[in-house]
Coordinates of C-alpha atoms and ligand atoms in Angstrom, one line a residue:
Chain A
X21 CA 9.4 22.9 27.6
X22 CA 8.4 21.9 30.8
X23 CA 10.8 19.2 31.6
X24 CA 9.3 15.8 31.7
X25 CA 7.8 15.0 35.3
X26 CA 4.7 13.0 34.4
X27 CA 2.9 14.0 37.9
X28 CA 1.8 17.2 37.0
X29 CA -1.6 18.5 37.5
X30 CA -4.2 20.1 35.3
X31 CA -4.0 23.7 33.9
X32 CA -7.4 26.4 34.5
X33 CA -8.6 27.7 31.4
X34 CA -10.4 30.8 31.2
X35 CA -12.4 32.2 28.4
X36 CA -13.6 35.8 28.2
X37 CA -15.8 37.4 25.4
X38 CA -14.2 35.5 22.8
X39 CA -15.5 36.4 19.5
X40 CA -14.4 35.1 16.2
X41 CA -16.1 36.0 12.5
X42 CA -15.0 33.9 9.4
X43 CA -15.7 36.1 5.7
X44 CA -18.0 38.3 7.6
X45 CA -20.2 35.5 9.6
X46 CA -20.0 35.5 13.0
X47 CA -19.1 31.8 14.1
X48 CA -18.0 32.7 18.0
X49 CA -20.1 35.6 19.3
X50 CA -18.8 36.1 22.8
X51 CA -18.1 33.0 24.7
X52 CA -17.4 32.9 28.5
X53 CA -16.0 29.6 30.1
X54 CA -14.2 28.3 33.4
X55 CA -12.4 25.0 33.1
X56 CA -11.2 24.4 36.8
X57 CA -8.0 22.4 37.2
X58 CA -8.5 19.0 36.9
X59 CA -12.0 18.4 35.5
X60 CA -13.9 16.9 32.5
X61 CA -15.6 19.7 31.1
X62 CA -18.3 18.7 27.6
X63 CA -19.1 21.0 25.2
X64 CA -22.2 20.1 23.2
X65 CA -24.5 21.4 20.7
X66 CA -25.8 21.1 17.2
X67 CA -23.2 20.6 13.9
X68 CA -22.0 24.1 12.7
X69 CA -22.0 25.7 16.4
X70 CA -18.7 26.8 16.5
X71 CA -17.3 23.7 18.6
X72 CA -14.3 23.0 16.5
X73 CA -13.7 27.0 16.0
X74 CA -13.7 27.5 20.3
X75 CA -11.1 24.4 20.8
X76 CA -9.0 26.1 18.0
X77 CA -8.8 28.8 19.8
X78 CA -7.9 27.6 23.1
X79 CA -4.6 26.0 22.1
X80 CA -3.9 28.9 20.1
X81 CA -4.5 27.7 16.2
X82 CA -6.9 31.1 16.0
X83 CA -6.6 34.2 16.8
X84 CA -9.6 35.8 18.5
X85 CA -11.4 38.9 16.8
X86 CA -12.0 39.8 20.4
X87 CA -11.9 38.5 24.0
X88 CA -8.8 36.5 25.7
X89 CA -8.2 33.4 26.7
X90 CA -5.9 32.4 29.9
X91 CA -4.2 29.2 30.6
X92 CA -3.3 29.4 34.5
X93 CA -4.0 33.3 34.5
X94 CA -1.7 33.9 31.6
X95 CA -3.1 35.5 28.7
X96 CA -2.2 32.7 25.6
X97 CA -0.8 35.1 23.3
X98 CA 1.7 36.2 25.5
X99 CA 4.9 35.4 24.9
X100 CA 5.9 31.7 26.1
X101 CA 2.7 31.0 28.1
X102 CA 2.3 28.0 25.8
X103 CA 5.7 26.8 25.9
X104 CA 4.9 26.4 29.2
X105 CA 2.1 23.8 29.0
X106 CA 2.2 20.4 27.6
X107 CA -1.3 20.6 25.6
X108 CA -2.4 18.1 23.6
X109 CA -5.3 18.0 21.1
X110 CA -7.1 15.3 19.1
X111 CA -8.3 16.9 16.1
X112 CA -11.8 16.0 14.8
X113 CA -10.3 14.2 11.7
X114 CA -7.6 12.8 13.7
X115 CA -4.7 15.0 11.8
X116 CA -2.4 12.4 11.8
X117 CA 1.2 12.8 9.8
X118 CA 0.6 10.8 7.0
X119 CA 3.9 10.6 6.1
X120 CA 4.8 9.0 9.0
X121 CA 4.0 5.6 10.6
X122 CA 1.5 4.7 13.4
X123 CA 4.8 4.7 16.1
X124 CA 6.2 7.7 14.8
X125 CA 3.1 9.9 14.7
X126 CA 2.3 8.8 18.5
X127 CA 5.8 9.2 19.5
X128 CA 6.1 12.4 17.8
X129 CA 6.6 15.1 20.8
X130 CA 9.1 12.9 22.4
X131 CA 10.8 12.3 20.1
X132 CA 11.0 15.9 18.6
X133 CA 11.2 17.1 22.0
X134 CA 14.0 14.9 23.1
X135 CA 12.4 13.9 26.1
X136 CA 12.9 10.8 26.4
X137 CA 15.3 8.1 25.0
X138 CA 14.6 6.1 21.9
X139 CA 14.1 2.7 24.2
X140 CA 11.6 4.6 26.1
X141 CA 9.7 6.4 23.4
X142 CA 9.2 2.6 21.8
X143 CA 7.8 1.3 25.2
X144 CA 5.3 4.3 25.6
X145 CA 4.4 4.0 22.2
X146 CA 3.3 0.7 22.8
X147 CA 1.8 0.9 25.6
X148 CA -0.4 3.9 24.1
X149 CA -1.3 1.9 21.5
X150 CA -2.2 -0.7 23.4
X151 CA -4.9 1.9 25.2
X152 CA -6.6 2.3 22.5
X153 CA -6.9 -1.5 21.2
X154 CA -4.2 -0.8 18.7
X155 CA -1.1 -2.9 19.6
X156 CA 1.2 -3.8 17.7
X157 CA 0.0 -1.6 14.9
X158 CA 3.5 0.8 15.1
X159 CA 4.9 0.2 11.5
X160 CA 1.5 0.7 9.7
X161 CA 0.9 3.9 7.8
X162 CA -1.9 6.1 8.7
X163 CA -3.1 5.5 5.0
X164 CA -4.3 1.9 5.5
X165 CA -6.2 2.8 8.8
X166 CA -9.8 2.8 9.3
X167 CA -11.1 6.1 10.6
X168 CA -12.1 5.5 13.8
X169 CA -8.5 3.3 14.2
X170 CA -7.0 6.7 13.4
X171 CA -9.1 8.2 15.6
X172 CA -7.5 6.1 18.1
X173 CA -4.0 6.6 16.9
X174 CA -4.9 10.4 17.9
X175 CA -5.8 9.6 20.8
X176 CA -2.8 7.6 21.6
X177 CA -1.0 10.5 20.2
X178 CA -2.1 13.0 22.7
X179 CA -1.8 10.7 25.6
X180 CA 2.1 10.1 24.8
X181 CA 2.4 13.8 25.2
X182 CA 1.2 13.8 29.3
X183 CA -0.4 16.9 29.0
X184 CA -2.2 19.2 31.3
X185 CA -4.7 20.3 29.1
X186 CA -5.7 18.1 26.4
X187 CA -8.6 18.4 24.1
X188 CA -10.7 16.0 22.1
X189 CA -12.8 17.1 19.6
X190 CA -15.6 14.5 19.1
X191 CA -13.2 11.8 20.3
X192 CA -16.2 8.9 20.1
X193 CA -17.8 10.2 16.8
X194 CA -16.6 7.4 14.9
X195 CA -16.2 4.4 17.1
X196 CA -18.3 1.6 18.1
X197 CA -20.0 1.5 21.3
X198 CA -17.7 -0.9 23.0
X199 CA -14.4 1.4 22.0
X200 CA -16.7 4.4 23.2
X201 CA -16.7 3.1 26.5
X202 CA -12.9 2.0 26.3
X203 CA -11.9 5.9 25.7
X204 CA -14.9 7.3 28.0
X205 CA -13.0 5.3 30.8
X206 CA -9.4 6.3 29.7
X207 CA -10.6 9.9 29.7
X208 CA -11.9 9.5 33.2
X209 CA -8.4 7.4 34.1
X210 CA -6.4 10.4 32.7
X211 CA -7.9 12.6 35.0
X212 CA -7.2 10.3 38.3
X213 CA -3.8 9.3 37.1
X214 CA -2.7 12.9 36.0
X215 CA -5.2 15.2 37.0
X216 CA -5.4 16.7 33.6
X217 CA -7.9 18.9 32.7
X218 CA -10.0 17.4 29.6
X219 CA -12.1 19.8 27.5
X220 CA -14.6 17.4 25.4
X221 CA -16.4 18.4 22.1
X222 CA -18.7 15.4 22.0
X223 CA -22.3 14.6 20.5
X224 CA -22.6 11.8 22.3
X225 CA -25.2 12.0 25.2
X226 CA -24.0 8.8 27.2
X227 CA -20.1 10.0 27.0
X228 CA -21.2 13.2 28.1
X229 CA -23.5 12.8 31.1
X230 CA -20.9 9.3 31.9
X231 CA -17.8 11.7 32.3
X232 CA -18.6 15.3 32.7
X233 CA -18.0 17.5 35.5
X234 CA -19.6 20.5 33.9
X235 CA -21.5 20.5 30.4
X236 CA -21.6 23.7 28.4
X237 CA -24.7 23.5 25.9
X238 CA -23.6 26.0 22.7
X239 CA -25.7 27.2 19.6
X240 CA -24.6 29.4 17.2
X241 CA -21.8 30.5 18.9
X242 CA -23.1 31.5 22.2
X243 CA -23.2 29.5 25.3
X244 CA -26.8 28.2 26.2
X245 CA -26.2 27.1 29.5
X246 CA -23.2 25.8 31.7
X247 CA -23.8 23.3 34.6
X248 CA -22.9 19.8 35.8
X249 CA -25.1 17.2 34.4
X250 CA -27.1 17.1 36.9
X251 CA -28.1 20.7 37.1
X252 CA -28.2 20.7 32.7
X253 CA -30.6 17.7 32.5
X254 CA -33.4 20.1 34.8
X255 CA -33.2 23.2 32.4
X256 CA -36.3 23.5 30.4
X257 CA -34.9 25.5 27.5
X258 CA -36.4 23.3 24.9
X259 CA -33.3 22.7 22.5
X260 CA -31.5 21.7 25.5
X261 CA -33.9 18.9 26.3
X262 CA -34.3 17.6 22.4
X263 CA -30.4 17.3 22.3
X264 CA -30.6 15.5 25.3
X265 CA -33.2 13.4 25.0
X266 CA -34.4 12.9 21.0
X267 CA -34.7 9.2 20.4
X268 CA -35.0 7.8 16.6
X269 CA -38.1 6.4 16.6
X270 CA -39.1 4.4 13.0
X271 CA -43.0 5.4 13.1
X272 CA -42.2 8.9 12.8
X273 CA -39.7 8.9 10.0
X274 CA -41.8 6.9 8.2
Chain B
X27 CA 3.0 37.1 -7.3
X28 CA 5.3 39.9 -6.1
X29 CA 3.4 40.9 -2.8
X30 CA 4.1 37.7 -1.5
X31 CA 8.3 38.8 -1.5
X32 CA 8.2 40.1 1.8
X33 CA 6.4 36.9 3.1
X34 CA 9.5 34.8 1.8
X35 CA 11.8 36.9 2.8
X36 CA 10.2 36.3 6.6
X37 CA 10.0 33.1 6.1
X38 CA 13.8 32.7 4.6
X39 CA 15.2 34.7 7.5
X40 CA 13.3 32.7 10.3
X41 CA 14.6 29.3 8.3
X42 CA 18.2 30.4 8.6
X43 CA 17.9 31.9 12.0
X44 CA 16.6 27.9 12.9
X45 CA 19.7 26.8 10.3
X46 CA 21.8 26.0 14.0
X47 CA 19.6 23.0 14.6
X48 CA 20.1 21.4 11.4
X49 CA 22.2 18.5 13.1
X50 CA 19.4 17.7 15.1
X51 CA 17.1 17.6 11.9
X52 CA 20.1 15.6 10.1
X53 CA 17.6 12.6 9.6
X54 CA 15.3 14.7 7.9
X55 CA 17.9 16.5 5.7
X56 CA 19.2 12.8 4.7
X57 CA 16.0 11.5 4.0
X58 CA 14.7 14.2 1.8
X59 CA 18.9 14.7 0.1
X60 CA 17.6 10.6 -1.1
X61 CA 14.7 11.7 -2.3
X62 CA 16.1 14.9 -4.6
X63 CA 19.1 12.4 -5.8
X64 CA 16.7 9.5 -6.6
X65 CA 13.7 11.6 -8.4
X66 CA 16.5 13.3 -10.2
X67 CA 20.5 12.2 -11.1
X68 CA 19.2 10.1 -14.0
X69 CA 17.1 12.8 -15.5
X70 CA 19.4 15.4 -15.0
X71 CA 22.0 13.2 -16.3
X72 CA 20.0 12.7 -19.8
X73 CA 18.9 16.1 -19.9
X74 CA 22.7 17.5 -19.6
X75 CA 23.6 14.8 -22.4
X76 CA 21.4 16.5 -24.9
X77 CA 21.9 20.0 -23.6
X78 CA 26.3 19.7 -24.2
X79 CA 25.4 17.8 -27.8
X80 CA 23.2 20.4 -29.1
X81 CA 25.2 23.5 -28.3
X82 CA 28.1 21.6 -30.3
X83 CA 26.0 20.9 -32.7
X84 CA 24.4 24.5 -33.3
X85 CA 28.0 26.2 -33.2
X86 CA 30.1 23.7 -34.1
X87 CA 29.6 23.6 -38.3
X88 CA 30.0 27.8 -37.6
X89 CA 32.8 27.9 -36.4
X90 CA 34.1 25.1 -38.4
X91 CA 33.4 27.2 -41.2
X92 CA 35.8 30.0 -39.9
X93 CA 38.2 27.4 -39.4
X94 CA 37.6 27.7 -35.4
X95 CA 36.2 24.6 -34.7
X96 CA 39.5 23.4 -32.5
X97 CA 37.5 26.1 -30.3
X98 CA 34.8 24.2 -29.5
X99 CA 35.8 22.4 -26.3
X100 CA 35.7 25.3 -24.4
X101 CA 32.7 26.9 -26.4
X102 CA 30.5 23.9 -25.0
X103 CA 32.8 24.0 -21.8
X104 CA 31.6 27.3 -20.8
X105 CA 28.2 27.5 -21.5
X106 CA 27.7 24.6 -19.9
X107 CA 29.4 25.1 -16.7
X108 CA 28.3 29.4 -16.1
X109 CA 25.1 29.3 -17.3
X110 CA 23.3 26.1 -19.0
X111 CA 24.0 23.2 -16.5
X112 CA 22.7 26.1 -13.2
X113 CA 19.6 27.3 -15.2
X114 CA 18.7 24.0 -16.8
X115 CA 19.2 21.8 -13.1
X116 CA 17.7 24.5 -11.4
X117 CA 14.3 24.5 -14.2
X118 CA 14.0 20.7 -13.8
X119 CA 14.6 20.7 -10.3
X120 CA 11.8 23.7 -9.5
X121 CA 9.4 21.3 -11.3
X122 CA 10.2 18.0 -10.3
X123 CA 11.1 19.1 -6.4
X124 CA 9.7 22.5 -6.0
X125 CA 6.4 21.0 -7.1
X126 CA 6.6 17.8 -4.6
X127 CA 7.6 20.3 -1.8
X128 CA 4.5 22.8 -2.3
X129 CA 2.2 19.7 -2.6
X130 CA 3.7 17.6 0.4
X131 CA 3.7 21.0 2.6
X132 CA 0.4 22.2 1.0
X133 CA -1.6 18.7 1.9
X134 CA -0.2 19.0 5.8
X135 CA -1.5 22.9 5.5
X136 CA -5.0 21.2 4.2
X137 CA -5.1 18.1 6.2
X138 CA -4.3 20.3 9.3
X139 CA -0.8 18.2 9.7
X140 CA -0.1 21.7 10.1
X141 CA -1.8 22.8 12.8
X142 CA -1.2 19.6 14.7
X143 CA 2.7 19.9 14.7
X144 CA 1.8 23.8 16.3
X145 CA -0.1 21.9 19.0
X146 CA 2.6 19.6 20.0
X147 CA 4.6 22.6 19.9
X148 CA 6.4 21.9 16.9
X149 CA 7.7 24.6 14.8
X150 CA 6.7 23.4 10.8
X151 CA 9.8 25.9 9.8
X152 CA 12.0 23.9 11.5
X153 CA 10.2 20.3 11.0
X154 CA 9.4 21.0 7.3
X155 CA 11.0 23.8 5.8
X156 CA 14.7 23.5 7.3
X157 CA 15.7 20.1 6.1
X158 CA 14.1 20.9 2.7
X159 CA 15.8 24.3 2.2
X160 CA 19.5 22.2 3.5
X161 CA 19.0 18.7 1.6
X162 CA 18.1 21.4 -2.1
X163 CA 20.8 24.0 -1.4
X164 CA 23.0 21.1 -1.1
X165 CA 22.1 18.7 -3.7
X166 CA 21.3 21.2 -6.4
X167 CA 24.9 22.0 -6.6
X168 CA 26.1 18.1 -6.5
X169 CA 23.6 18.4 -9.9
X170 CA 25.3 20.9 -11.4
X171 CA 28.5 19.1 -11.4
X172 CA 26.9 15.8 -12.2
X173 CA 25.2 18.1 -15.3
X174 CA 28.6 20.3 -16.3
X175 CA 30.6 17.0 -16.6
X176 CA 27.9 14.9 -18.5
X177 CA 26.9 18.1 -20.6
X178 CA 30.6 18.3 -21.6
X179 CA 31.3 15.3 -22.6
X180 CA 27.7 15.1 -24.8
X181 CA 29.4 18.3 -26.7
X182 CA 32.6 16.2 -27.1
X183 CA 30.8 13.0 -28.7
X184 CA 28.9 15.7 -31.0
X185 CA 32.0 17.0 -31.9
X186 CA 34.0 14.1 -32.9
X187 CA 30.9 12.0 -34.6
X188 CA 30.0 15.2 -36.6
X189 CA 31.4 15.1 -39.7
X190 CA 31.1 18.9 -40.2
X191 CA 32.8 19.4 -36.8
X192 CA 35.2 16.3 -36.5
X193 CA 37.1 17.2 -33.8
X194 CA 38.7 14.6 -32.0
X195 CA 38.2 14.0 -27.9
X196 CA 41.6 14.9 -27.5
X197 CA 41.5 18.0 -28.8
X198 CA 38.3 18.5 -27.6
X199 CA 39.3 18.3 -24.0
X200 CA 42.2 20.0 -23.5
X201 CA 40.6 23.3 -25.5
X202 CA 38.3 22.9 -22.7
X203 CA 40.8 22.6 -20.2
X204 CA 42.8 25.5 -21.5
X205 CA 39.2 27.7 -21.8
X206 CA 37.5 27.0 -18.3
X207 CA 38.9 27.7 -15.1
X208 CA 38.1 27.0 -11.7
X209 CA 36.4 30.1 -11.1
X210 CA 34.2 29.4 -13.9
X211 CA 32.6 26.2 -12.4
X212 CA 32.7 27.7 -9.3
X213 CA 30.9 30.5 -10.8
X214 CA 27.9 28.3 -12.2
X215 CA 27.8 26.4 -8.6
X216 CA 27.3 30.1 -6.5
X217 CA 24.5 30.4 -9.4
X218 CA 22.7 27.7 -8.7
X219 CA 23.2 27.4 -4.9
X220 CA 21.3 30.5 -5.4
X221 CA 18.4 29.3 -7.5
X222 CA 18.3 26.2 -4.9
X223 CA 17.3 28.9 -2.2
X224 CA 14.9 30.3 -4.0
X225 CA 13.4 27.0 -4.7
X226 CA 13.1 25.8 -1.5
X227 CA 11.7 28.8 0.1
X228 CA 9.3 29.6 -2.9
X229 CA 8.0 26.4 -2.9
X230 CA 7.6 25.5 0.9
X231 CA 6.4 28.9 1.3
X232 CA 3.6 28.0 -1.0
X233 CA 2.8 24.8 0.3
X234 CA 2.6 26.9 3.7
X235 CA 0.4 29.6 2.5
X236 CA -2.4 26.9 0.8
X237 CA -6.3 26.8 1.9
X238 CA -8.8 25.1 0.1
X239 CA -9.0 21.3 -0.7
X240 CA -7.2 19.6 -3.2
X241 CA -8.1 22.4 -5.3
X242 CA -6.1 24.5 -3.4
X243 CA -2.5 22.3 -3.3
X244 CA -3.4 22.4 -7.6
X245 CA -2.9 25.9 -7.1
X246 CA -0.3 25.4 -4.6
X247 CA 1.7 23.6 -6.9
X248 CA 1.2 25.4 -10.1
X249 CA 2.7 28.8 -8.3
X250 CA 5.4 27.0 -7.0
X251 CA 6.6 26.2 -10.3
X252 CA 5.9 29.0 -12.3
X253 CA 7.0 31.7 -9.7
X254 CA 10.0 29.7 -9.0
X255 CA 11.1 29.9 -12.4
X256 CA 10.1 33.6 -13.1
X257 CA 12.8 34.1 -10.5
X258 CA 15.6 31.8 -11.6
X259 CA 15.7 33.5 -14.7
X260 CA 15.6 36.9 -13.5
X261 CA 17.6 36.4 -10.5
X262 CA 20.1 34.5 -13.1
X263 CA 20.8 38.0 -15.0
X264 CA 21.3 39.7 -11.8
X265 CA 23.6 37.0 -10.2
X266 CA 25.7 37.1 -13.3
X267 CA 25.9 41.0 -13.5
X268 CA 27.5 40.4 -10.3
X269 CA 29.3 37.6 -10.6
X270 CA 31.4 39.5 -13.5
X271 CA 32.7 42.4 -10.7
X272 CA 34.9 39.1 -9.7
X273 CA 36.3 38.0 -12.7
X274 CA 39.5 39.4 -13.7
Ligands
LIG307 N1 -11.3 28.3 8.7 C1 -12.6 28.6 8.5 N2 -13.0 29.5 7.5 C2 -14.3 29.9 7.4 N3 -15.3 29.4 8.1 C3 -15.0 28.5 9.0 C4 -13.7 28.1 9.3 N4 -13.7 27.2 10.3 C5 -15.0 27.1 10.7 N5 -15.8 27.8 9.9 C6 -17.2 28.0 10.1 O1 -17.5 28.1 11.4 C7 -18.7 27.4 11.7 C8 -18.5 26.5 12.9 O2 -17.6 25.5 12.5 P1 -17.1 24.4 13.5 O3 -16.2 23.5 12.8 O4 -16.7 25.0 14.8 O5 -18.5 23.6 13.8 P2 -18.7 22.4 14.9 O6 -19.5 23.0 16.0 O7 -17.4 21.8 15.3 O8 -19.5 21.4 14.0 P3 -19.4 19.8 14.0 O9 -20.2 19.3 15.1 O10 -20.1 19.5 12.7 O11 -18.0 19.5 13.9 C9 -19.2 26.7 10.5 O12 -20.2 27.4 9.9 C10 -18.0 26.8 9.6 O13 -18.4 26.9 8.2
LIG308 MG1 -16.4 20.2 14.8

């Protein structure tokens, strides 16, 4: 572990050729990405694309058919590479210890980790949870949570941690607008405060285009395009521009 | 079942290579050494009750009919303690723990608990399967004891409310004390320290290994059991083959 300065800046993450087939189907069929230190980089596309399966393998839960990924240079699978890191990752379903309370799941690496003492860990906890709208929620079990307050617990859970790298995998998916906006901002106020590097699975166009340095578009497992929003909103590939820009409109489903 | 042997044994050597930092996990061990003693003193308590009166019951009027019957303190004394109170504890505690640690473990697998401990860079063999394989090994044996001493005196209430037996508790009790030695309970306690390994690593090694939804902890479950029981009982001839090299 990586002793416990708070000040640390973002990781690089580099992704070559990574391939990844579950019974047979192909899920990740060569992706190639560059997360620079320090920046918000959104990964969108359609339900079923692989999204999940790509930020599984960058902090190491899969093991690639083929391709590498590097954190910093270092190939992932090395030996000790990730001990190096603080990551942090909020899982789609939030992945919260249900055995454990609200305080304890977010003050889990500390507290595992010895990093800090127990006086400490409470006040961080707290303060976490107050992020997310959550305080004073410590001694409640996951069990009687809503699912987007878990969501939130998550989140408060990997921002305990300080990491470098963190992850979210559709961190807005089941909020309302106004807590959307609360964790598009903290996102953004991670990266100023700690320069972290954010990777962002996320269906949600304004959270996306709000916060993103670079946008990576992927279908089926392959990457459709990779730009900042700017340069993503201009490309005419025509899925690119429905995900982008589909609105519901009543007539038509009528 | 059998191809998975090499996967426990993995799993039990990495478990007691981590076995240093069990004072660090001593919350953990505490918490789950509650949990074994709470789901299962009482039980094991009635169970050994029964077990000690029906051996005095099935052999009692026998040998009373050879005249032996002052030999019934240590019959039930012995059986109890080398090989009834270890096998029995270790059966009810398979299913009443071994099952609660493969689903527990198993749902974390499913619910990618798991997977979220390995991002936080938490080990699960040291989180989950250490305190559980420490809090069994240790309480199974407290059970035993708990088991040989209630088990005995069942036999002895048998004994002396029989009326085909009618041996008195005194006599009762100091057959058994002049039958069983030391070495004998401490024979059934290595026995089911034994089975409490293979338990614990059976069963969170299960849990580990589960995919699937709720199907898939059912399954979990059910092999946890049953495989940790094929085991006990073979393991339990083998343990006693070896055992006997010791005794005089
Ligand atoms: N462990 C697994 N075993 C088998 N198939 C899997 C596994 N994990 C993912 N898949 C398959 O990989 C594909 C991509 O899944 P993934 O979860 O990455 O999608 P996603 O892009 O995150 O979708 P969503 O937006 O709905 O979350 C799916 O077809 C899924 O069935
Ligand atoms: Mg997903």
């Amino acid at each position: 572990m990586n002793g416990s300065t708070a000040h640390q800046s973002g990781v690089a993450v580099q992704v070559r050729g990574l391939q990844k087939s579950f019974n047979g189907h192909l899920v990740l069929q060569g992706i190639d990405l560059d997360v620079a230190p320090g920046e918000i980089f959104v990964i969108m596309g359609p339900s079923g694309s692989g999204k999940s399966v790509l930020l599984k393998h960058i902090i190491g839960l899969e093991t690639p058919d083929a391709g590498d990924i590097q954190i910093n240079g270092q190939p992932i699978q090395a030996e000790g590479v990730m001990d190096q890191y603080r990551l942090a990752m909020v899982f789609q379903s939030g992945a919260l210890l249900n055995s454990l309370t609200v305080g304890e799941n977010v003050g889990l690496y500390l507290r595992e980790h010895r990093l800090k003492p127990e006086k400490e860990i409470a006040r961080i906890v707290g303060e976490k949870l107050e992020l997310v709208g959550l305080k004073g929620l410590e001694s409640r079990m996951p069990s009687d949570l809503s699912g987007g307050m878990k969501k939130r617990v998550a989140i408060a859970r990997a921002l305990a941690i300080e990491p470098q790298l963190i992850l979210y995998d559709e961190p807005t998916s089941e909020l309302d607008p106004l807590m959307a906006v609360t964790i598009a901002e903290e996102i953004l106020n991670l990266k100023s405060r700690i320069h972290v590097t954010s990777i962002v699975v996320s269906h949600d166009r304004d959270l996306a285009l709000g916060v993103a340095d670079h946008i990576a578009m992927i279908n089926q497992g392959k990457i459709l395009a990779i730009g900042t929003p700017e340069e993503i909103k201009k490309i005419s590939d025509p899925l690119i521009q429905k995900f982008l820009t589909v609105e519901f409109q009543k007539e038509k489903a009528l | 079942m059998f191809q998975n042997i090499g996967e426990i044994l993995i799993l039990f050597w990495r478990t007691l290579m981590a076995l240093p930092q069990t004072l660090q996990h001593r919350r953990k061990v505490i918490d789950q050494l509650f949990e074994i003693g709470a789901a299962s003193l009482l039980m094991a308590c009635i169970l050994s009750l029964f077990i000690g009166g029906v051996i005095a019951l099935q052999s009692g009027p026998v040998l009373a009919e050879r005249g032996l019957s002052s030999y019934i303190g240590g019959l039930v004394g012995l059986s109890m303690c080398k090989e009834l109170a270890p096998v029995m504890m270790a059966v009810l505690i398979a299913g009443r723990i071994g099952s609660a640690m493969a689903a527990e473990i198993g749902s974390m697998r499913v619910y990618q608990e798991i997977d979220a401990l390995r991002t936080m860079n938490i080990d699960p063999i040291r989180y989950l399967v250490l305190p559980r394989l420490v809090a069994i090994s240790v309480s199974l044996p407290v059970l035993v004891v708990f088991s040989i001493l209630v088990g005995w005196f069942g036999g002895a209430i048998v004994s002396m409310t029989n009326q085909q037996i009618a041996v008195p508790l005194q006599s009762y009790f100091s057959n058994l004390s002049e039958m069983v030695e030391l070495d004998d309970v401490a024979n059934g306690l290595i026995k089911s320290f034994v089975f409490a390994v293979v338990i614990g690593i059976v069963s969170c090694h299960q849990g580990l290994q589960t995919i699937g939804g709720p199907r898939g902890i059912g399954r979990s479950v059910t092999k946890a059991v049953v495989n940790s029981i094929v085991l006990i009982l073979i393991l339990d001839y083998f343990v006693t083959r070896f055992l006997l090299y010791f005794e005089k």
